[in-house]
Short mmCIF file of C-alpha atoms and ligand atoms in Angstrom, two decimals:
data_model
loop_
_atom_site.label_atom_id
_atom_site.label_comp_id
_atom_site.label_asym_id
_atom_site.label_seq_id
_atom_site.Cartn_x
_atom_site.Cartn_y
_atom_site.Cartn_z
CA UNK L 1 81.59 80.67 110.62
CA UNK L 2 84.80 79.38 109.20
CA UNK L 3 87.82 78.88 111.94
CA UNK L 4 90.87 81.12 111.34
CA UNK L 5 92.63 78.26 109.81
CA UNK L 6 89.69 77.29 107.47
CA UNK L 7 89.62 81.17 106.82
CA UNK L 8 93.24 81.60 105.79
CA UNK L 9 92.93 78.66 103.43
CA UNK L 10 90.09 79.86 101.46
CA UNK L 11 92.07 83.28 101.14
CA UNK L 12 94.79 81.37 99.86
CA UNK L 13 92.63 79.10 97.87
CA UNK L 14 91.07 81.77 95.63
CA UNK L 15 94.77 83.99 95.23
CA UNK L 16 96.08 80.00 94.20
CA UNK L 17 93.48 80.03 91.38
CA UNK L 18 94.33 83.43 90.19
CA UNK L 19 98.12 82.66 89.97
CA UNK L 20 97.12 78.76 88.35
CA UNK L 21 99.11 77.24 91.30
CA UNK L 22 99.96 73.21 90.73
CA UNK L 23 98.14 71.13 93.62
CA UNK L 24 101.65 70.17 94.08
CA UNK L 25 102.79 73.82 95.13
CA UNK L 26 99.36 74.59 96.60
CA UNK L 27 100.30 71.63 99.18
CA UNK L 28 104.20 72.82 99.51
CA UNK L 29 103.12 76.42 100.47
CA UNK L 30 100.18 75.62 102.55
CA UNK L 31 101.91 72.84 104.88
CA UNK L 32 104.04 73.61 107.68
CA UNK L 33 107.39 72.91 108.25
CA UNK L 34 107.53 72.21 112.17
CA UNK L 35 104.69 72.13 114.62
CA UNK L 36 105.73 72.27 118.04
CA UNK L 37 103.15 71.74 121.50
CA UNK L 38 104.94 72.07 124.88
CA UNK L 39 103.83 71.97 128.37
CA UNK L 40 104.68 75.24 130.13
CA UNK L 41 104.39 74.23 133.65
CA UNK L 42 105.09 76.51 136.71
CA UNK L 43 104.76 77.61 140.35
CA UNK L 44 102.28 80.01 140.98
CA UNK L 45 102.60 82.44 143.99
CA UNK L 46 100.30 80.30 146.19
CA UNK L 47 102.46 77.49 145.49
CA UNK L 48 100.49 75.46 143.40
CA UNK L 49 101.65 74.52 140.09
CA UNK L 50 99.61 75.43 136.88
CA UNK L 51 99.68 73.92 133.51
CA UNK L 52 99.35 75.48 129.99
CA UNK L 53 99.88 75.07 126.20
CA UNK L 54 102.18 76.44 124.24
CA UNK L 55 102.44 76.23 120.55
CA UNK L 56 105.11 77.44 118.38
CA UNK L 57 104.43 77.08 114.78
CA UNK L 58 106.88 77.68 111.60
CA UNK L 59 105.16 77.80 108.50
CA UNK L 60 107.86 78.42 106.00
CA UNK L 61 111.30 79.82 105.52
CA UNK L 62 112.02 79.84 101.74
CA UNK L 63 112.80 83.45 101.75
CA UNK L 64 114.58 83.71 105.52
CA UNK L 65 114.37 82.92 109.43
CA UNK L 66 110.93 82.41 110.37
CA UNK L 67 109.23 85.58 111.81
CA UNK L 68 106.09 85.68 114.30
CA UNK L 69 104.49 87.00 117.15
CA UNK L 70 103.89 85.45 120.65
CA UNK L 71 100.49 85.64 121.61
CA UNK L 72 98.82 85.02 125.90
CA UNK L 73 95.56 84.47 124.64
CA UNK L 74 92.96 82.02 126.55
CA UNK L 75 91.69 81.34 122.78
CA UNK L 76 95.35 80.07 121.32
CA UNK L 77 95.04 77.00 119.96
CA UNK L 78 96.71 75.16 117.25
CA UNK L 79 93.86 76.18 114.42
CA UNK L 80 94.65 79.42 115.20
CA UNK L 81 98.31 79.37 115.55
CA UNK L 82 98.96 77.51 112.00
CA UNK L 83 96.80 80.28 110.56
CA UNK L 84 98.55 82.98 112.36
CA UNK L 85 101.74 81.46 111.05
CA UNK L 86 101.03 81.10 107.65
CA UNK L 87 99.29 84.69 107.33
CA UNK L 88 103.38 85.66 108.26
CA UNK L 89 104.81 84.29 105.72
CA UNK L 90 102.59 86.36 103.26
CA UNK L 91 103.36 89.42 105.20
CA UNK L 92 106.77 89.25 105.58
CA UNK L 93 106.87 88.55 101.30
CA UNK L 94 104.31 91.29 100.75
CA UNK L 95 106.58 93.99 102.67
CA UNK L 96 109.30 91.83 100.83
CA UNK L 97 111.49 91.43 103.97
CA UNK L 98 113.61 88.40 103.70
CA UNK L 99 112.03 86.62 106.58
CA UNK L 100 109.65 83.07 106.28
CA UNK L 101 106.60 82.98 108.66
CA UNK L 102 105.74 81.72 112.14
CA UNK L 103 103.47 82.18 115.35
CA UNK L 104 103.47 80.92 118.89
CA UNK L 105 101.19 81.49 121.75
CA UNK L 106 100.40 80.27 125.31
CA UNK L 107 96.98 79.35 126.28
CA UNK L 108 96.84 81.05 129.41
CA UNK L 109 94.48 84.51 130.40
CA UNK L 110 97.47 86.58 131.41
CA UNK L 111 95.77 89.29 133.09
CA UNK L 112 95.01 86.68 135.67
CA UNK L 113 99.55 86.60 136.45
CA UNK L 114 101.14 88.24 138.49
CA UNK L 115 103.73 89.64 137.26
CA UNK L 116 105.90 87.51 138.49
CA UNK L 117 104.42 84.14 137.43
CA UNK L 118 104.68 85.99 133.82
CA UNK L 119 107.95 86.26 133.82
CA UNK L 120 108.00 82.27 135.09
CA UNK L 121 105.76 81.19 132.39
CA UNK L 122 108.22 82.86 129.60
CA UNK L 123 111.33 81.22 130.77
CA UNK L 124 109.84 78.18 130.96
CA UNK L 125 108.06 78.71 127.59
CA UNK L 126 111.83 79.82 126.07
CA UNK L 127 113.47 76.51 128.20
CA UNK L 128 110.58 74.22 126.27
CA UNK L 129 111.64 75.85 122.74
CA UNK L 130 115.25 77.76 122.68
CA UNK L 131 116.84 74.62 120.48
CA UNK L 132 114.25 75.44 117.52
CA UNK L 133 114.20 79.32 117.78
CA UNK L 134 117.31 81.73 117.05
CA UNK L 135 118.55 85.15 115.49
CA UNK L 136 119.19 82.85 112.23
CA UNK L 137 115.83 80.14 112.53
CA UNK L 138 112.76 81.96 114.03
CA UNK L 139 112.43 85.02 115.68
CA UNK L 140 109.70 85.87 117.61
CA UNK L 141 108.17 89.08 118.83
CA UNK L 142 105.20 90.92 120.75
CA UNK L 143 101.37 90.07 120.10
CA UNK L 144 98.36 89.92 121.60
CA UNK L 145 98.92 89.84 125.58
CA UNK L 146 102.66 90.28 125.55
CA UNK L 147 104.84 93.32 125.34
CA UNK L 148 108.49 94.73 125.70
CA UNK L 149 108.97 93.56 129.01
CA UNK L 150 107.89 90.01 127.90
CA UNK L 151 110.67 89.77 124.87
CA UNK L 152 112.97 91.23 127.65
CA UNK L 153 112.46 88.10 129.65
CA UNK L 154 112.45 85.94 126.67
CA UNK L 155 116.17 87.32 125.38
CA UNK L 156 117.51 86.79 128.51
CA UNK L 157 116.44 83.82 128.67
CA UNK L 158 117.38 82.62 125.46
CA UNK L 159 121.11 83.77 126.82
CA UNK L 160 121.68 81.17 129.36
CA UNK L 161 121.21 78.56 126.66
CA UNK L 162 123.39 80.47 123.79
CA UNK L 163 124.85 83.24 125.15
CA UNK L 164 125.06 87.19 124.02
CA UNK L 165 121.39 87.30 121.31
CA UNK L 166 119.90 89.91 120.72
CA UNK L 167 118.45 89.07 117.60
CA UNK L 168 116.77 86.12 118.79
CA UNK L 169 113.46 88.23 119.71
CA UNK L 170 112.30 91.64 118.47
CA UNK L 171 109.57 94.07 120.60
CA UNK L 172 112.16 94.73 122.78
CA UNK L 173 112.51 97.88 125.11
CA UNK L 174 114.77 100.29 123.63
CA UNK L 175 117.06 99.82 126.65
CA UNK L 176 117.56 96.36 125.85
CA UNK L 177 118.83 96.56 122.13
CA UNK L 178 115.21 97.31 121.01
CA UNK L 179 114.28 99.90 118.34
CA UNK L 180 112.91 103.18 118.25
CA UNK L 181 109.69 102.99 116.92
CA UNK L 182 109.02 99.27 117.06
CA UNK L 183 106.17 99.71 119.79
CA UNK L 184 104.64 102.25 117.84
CA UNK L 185 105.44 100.52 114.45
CA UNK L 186 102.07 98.33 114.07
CA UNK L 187 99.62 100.89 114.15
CA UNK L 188 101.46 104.19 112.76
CA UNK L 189 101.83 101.68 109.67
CA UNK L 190 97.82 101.37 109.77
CA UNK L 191 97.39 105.10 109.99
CA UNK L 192 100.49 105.33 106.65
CA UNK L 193 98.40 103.13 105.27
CA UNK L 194 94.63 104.16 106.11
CA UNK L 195 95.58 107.98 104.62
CA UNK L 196 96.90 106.17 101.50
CA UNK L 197 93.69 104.46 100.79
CA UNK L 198 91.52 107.22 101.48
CA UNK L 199 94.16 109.12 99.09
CA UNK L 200 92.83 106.82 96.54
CA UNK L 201 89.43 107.53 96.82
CA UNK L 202 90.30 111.69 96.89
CA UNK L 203 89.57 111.54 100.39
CA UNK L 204 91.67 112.76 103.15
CA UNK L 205 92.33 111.53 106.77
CA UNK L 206 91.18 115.08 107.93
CA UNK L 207 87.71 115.20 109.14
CA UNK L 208 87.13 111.59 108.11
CA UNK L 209 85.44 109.59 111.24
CA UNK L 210 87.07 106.59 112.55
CA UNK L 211 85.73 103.72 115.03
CA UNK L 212 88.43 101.37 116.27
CA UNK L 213 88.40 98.01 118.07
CA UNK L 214 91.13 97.77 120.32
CA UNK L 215 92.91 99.68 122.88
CA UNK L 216 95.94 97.95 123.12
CA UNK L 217 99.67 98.25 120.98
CA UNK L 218 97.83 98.57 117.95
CA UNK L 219 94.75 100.49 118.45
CA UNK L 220 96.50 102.75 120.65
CA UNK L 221 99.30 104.05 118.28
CA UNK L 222 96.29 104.02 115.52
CA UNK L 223 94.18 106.14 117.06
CA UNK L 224 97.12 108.25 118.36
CA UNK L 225 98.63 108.85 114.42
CA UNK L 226 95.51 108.90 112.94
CA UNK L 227 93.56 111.69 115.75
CA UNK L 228 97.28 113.63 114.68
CA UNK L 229 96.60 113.30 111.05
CA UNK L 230 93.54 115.56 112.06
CA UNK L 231 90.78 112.53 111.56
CA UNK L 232 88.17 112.13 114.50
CA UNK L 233 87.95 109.33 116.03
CA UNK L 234 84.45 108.98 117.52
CA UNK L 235 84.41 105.40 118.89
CA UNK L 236 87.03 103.03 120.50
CA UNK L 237 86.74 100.25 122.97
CA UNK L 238 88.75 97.37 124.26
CA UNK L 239 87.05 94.54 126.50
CA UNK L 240 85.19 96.25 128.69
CA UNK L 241 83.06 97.84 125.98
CA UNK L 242 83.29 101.04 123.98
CA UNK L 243 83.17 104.49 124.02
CA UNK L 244 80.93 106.78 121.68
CA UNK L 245 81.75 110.37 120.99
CA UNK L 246 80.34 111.99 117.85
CA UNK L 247 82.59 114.91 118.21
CA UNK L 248 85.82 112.76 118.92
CA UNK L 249 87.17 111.68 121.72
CA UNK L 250 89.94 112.77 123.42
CA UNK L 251 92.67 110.21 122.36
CA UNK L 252 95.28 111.93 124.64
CA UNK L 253 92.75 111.41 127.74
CA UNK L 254 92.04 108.38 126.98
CA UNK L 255 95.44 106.90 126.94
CA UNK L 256 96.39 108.63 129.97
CA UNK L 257 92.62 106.94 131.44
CA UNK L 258 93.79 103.26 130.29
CA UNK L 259 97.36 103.63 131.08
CA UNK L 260 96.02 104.79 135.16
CA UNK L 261 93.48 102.39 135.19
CA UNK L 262 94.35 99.22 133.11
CA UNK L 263 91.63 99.11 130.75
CA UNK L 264 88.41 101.91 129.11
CA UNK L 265 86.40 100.92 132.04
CA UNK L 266 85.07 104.05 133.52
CA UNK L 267 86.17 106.81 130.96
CA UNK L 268 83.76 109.74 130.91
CA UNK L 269 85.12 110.84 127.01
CA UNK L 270 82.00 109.56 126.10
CA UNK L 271 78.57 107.38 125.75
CA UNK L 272 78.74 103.69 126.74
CA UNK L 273 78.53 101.45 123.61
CA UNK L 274 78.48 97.65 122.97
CA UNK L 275 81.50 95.87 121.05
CA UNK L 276 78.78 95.08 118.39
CA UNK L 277 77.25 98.61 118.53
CA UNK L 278 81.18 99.91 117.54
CA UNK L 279 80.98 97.76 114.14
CA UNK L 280 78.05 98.46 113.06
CA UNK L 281 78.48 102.92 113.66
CA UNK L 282 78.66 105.18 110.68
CA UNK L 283 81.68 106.06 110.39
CA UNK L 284 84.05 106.40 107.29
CA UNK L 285 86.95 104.49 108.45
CA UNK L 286 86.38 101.03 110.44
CA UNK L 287 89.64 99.73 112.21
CA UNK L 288 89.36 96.45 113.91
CA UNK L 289 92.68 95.83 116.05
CA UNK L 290 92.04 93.49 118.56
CA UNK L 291 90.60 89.90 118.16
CA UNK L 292 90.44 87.54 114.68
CA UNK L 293 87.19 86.81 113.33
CA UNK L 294 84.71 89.88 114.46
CA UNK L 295 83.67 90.44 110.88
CA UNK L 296 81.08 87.86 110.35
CA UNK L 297 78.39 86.55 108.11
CA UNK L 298 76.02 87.81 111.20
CA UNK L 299 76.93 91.30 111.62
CA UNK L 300 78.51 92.22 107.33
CA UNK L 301 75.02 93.46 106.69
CA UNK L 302 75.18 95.92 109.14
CA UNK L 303 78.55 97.87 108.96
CA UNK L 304 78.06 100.79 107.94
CA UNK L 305 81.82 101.95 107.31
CA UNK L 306 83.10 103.25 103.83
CA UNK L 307 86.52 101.07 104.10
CA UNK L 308 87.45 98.61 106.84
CA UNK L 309 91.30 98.93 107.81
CA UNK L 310 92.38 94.92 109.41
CA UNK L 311 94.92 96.04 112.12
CA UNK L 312 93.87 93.04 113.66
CA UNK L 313 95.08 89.61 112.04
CA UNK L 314 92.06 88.21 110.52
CA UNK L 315 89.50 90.04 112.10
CA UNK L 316 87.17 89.19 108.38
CA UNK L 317 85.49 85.77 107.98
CA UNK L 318 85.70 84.67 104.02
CA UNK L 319 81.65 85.10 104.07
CA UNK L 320 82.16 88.38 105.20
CA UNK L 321 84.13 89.16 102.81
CA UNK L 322 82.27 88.35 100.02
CA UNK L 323 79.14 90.32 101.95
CA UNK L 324 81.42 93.59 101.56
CA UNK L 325 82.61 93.55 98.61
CA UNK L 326 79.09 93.05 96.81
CA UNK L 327 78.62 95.86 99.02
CA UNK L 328 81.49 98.06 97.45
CA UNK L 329 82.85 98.54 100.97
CA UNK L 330 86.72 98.39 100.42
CA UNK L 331 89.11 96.46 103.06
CA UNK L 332 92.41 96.59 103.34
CA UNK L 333 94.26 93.37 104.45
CA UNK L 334 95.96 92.26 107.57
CA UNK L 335 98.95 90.82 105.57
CA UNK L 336 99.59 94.75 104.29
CA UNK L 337 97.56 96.69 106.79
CA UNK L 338 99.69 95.86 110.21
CA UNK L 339 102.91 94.56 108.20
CA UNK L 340 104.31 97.87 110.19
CA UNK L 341 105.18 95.43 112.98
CA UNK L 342 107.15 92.76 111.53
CA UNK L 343 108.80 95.71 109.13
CA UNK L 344 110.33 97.75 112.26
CA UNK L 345 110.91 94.51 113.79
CA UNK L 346 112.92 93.76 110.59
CA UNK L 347 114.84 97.24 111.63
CA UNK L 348 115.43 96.20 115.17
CA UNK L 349 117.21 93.20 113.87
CA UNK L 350 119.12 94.58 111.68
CA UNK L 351 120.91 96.94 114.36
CA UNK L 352 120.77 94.09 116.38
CA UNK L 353 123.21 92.20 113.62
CA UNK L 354 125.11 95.33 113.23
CA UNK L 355 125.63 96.61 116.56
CA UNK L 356 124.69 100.02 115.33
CA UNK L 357 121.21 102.10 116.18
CA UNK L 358 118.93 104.37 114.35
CA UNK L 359 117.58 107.37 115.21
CA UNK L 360 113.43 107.00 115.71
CA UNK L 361 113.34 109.70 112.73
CA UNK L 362 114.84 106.98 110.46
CA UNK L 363 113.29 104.53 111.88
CA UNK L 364 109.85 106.29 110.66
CA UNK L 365 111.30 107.38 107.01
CA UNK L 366 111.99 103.37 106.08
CA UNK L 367 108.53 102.39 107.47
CA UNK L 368 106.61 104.72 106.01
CA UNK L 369 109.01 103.92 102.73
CA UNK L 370 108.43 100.27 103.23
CA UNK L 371 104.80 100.40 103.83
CA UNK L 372 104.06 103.16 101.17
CA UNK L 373 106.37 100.86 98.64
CA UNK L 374 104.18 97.56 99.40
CA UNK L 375 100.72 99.84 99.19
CA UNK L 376 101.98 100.93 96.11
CA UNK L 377 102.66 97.32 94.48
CA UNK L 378 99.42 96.02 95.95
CA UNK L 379 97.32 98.88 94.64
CA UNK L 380 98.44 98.41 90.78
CA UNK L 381 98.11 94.57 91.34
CA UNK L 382 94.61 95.13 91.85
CA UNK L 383 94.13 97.35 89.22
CA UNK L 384 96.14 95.65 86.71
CA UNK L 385 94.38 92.13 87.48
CA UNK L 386 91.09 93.80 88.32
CA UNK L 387 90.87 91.82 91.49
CA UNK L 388 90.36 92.97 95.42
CA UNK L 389 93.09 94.21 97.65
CA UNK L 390 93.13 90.99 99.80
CA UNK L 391 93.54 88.78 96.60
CA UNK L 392 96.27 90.91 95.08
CA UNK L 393 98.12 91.23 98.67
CA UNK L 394 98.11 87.32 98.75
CA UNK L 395 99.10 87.16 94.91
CA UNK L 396 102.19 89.46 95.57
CA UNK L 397 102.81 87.68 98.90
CA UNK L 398 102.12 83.96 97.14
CA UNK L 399 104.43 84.74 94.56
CA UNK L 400 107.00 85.60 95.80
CA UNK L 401 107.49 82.73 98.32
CA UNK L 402 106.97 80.00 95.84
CA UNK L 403 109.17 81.83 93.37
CA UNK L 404 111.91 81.61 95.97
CA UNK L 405 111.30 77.85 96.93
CA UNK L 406 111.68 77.17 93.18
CA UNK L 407 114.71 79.15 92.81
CA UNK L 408 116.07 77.46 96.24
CA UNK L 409 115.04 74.02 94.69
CA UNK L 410 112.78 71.35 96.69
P1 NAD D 1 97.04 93.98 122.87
O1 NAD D 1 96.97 92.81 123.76
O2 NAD D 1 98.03 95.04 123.13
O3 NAD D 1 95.59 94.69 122.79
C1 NAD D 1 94.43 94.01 122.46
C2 NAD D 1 93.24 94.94 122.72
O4 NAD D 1 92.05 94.29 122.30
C3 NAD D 1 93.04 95.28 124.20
O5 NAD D 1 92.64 96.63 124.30
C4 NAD D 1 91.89 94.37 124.60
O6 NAD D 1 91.15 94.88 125.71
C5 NAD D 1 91.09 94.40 123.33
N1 NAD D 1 90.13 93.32 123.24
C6 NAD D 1 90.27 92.03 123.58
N2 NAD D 1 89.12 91.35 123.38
C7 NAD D 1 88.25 92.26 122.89
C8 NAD D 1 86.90 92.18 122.49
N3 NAD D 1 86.22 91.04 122.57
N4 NAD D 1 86.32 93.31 122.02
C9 NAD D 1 87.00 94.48 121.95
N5 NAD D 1 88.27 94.61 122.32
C10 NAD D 1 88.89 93.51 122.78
O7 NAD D 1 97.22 93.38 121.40
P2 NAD D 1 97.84 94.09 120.12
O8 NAD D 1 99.28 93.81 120.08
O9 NAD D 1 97.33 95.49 120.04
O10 NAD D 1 97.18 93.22 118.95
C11 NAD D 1 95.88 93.49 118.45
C12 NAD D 1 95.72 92.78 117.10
O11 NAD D 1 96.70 93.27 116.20
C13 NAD D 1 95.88 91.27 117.14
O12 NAD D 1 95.01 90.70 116.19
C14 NAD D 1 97.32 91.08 116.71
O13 NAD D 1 97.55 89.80 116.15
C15 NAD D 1 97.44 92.18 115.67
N6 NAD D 1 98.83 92.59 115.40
C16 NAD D 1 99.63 93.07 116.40
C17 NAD D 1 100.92 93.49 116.09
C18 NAD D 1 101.82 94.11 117.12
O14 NAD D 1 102.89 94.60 116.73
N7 NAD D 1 101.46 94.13 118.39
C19 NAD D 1 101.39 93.40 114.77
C20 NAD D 1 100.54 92.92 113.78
C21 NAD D 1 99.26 92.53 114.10
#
């Protein structure tokens, strides 16, 4: 199995050849402009002082500030990261906002924090990197293992060192100059975007049956929109396994169950399943939103889903990739399928550079404009080109980025 850097490159790779990209560009789009690895060192309650990495990664700004979540993640590394970051700045140019692309991400398991030593290890993660962030450089925002509360830290932090900010971080809580919508953002743009698929095929979200990985932001607000849009979702899960229910599971219960009790653990919605057993149901509609790289060579032959919706980033190795689509088993890519994230978070720094606030009912209208826009462009793409989604989403994205760093000159 291919790492997610290896993977991102061959994705790249075979949009390159498409478009006839020069070696020359090939090597100016695919190298990034700063790599940065800090300690993040801190007290713990007990006193003792723990170590982690932290990596903060900027791809490319040709067509703006650098844009990127923050990941806690025990499997961040800098593989991952670089990947991470360049899959932004494809995203950001597919959903055309005028943003580059970045990550960053702290090795550390954060459910094993208090709360307290996570609010320690992000000021002393924004300390290590304030002088190469900024409203106008890189602006980062929620991922995997951080939230609201964790950009709330991180802006006021960023404050000591350069005073009233904002805009230096997006994610954050509404009461805190965040936007309406933004937590929401990433997977109501999945379900926008997992109706307009299935519109495609003269299919409708009603009745269709939906399995999702992920109970977090994402899979959440996915399974929330998409149970509303009158689908049934029969299977979800997070780390402690999944849940099966053939006639659809309660989605309101089960947020209420995770919300009380931290995690699926224990729900009664349903029948136990494995992680595994979740990919592999028979569903229309599969929607992995948690980890990268759960699509593999190993376990392509046995999904069973019409269309596979990446909420996740990278959740689909390059081998199984090419296993579904000699299968005729359509995916929709990360770099259009969760660009609802970085689009709202786009929004949220916009009022932040404006002093002025939407109402969550715009808010909605220019996402679901935005993402319907960008489905649109990728769709015909396809057609026109007769090529997969994924390739014409990087073609678009590809495109656009090295048409602006030869318009900007090198
Ligand atoms: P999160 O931390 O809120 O939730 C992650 C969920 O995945 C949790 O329910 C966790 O229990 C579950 N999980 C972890 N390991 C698992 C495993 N082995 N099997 C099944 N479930 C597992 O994270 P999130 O913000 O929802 O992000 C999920 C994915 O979506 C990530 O790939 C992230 O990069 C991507 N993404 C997030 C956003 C955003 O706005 N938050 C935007 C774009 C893309």
């Amino acid at each position: 199995m291919k790492n997610a850097f290896e993977a991102a490159g061959q994705y790249f790779e075979e949009a390159a050849s498409v478009m006839d990209l020069s070696p020359n560009m090939k090597k100016l789009l695919l190298t990034p402009e700063r790599e940065l690895k800090v300690q993040v060192a801190m007290k713990l309650d007990n006193g003792n002082i723990a170590t982690f990495v932290g990596y903060r990664i900027q791809h490319n700004s040709a067509r703006g500030p650098m844009k990127g979540g923050l990941r806690y993640h025990h499997e961040v590394d800098s593989d991952e990261v670089l990947a991470l970051a360049s899959l932004m700045t494809w995203k950001t140019a597919v959903v055309d906002l005028p943003y580059g692309g970045a990550k960053g991400g702290i090795n550390v398991r954060p459910k094993d924090l208090s709360t307290d030593e996570l609010e320690r290890l992000t000021r002393k993660f924004v300390d290590e990197l304030h002088d190469v962030i900024g409203p106008d450089k890189d602006i980062p925002a929620p991922d995997m293992g951080t939230n609201a509360q964790v950009m709330a830290w991180f802006m006021n932090q960023y404050e000591k060192f350069h005073g009233f900010n904002p805009a230096c971080v997006t994610g954050k809580p509404a009461e805190l100059y965040g936007a309406e919508g933004r937590e929401e953002a990433t997977g109501r743009g999945v379900g926008i975007l997992t109706q307009a698929l299935l519109r495609k095929y003269q299919r409708t979200a009603e009745g269709a049956t939906i399995a999702i990985q992920g109970f977090g932001n994402v899979g959440t607000f996915t399974a929330d929109y998409l149970s509303r849009a009158g689908a049934k979702i029969i299977a979800i899960s997070d780390v402690s396994g999944a849940i099966l229910n053939r006639d659809g599971i309660d989605v309101a219960a089960a947020l209420a169950y995770a919300k009380t009790n931290g995690s699926l653990s224990g729900f009664s919605g349903g029948e136990r399943l494995s992680n595994e057993g979740l990919l592999a149901l028979d569903v229309d509609v599969l929607i992995p939103a948690a980890l990268g790289g759960v699509l593999t060579e190993e376990n392509a032959n046995d999904v069973r889903a019409k269309f596979i919706i990446e909420a996740a980033n990278g959740p689909t190795t390059p081998e199984a990739d090419m296993i579904f689509r000699k299968r005729e088993i359509v995916v929709l890519p990360d770099i259009l399928a969760n660009a609802g994230g970085v689009t709202v978070s786009y929004f949220e720094w916009v009022q932040n550079q404006q002093y002025f606030r939407w109402d969550l009912e715009r808010v909605r209208e220019e996402l679901e404009k935005t993402m319907s826009r960008s489905f649109d462009k990728v769709w015909s793409l396809a057609v026109e080109k007769r090529i997969h989604l994924r390739t014409a989403a990087y073609l678009l994205g590809i495109g656009r980025v090295g048409r602006a760093t030869v318009l900007g000159g090198i």
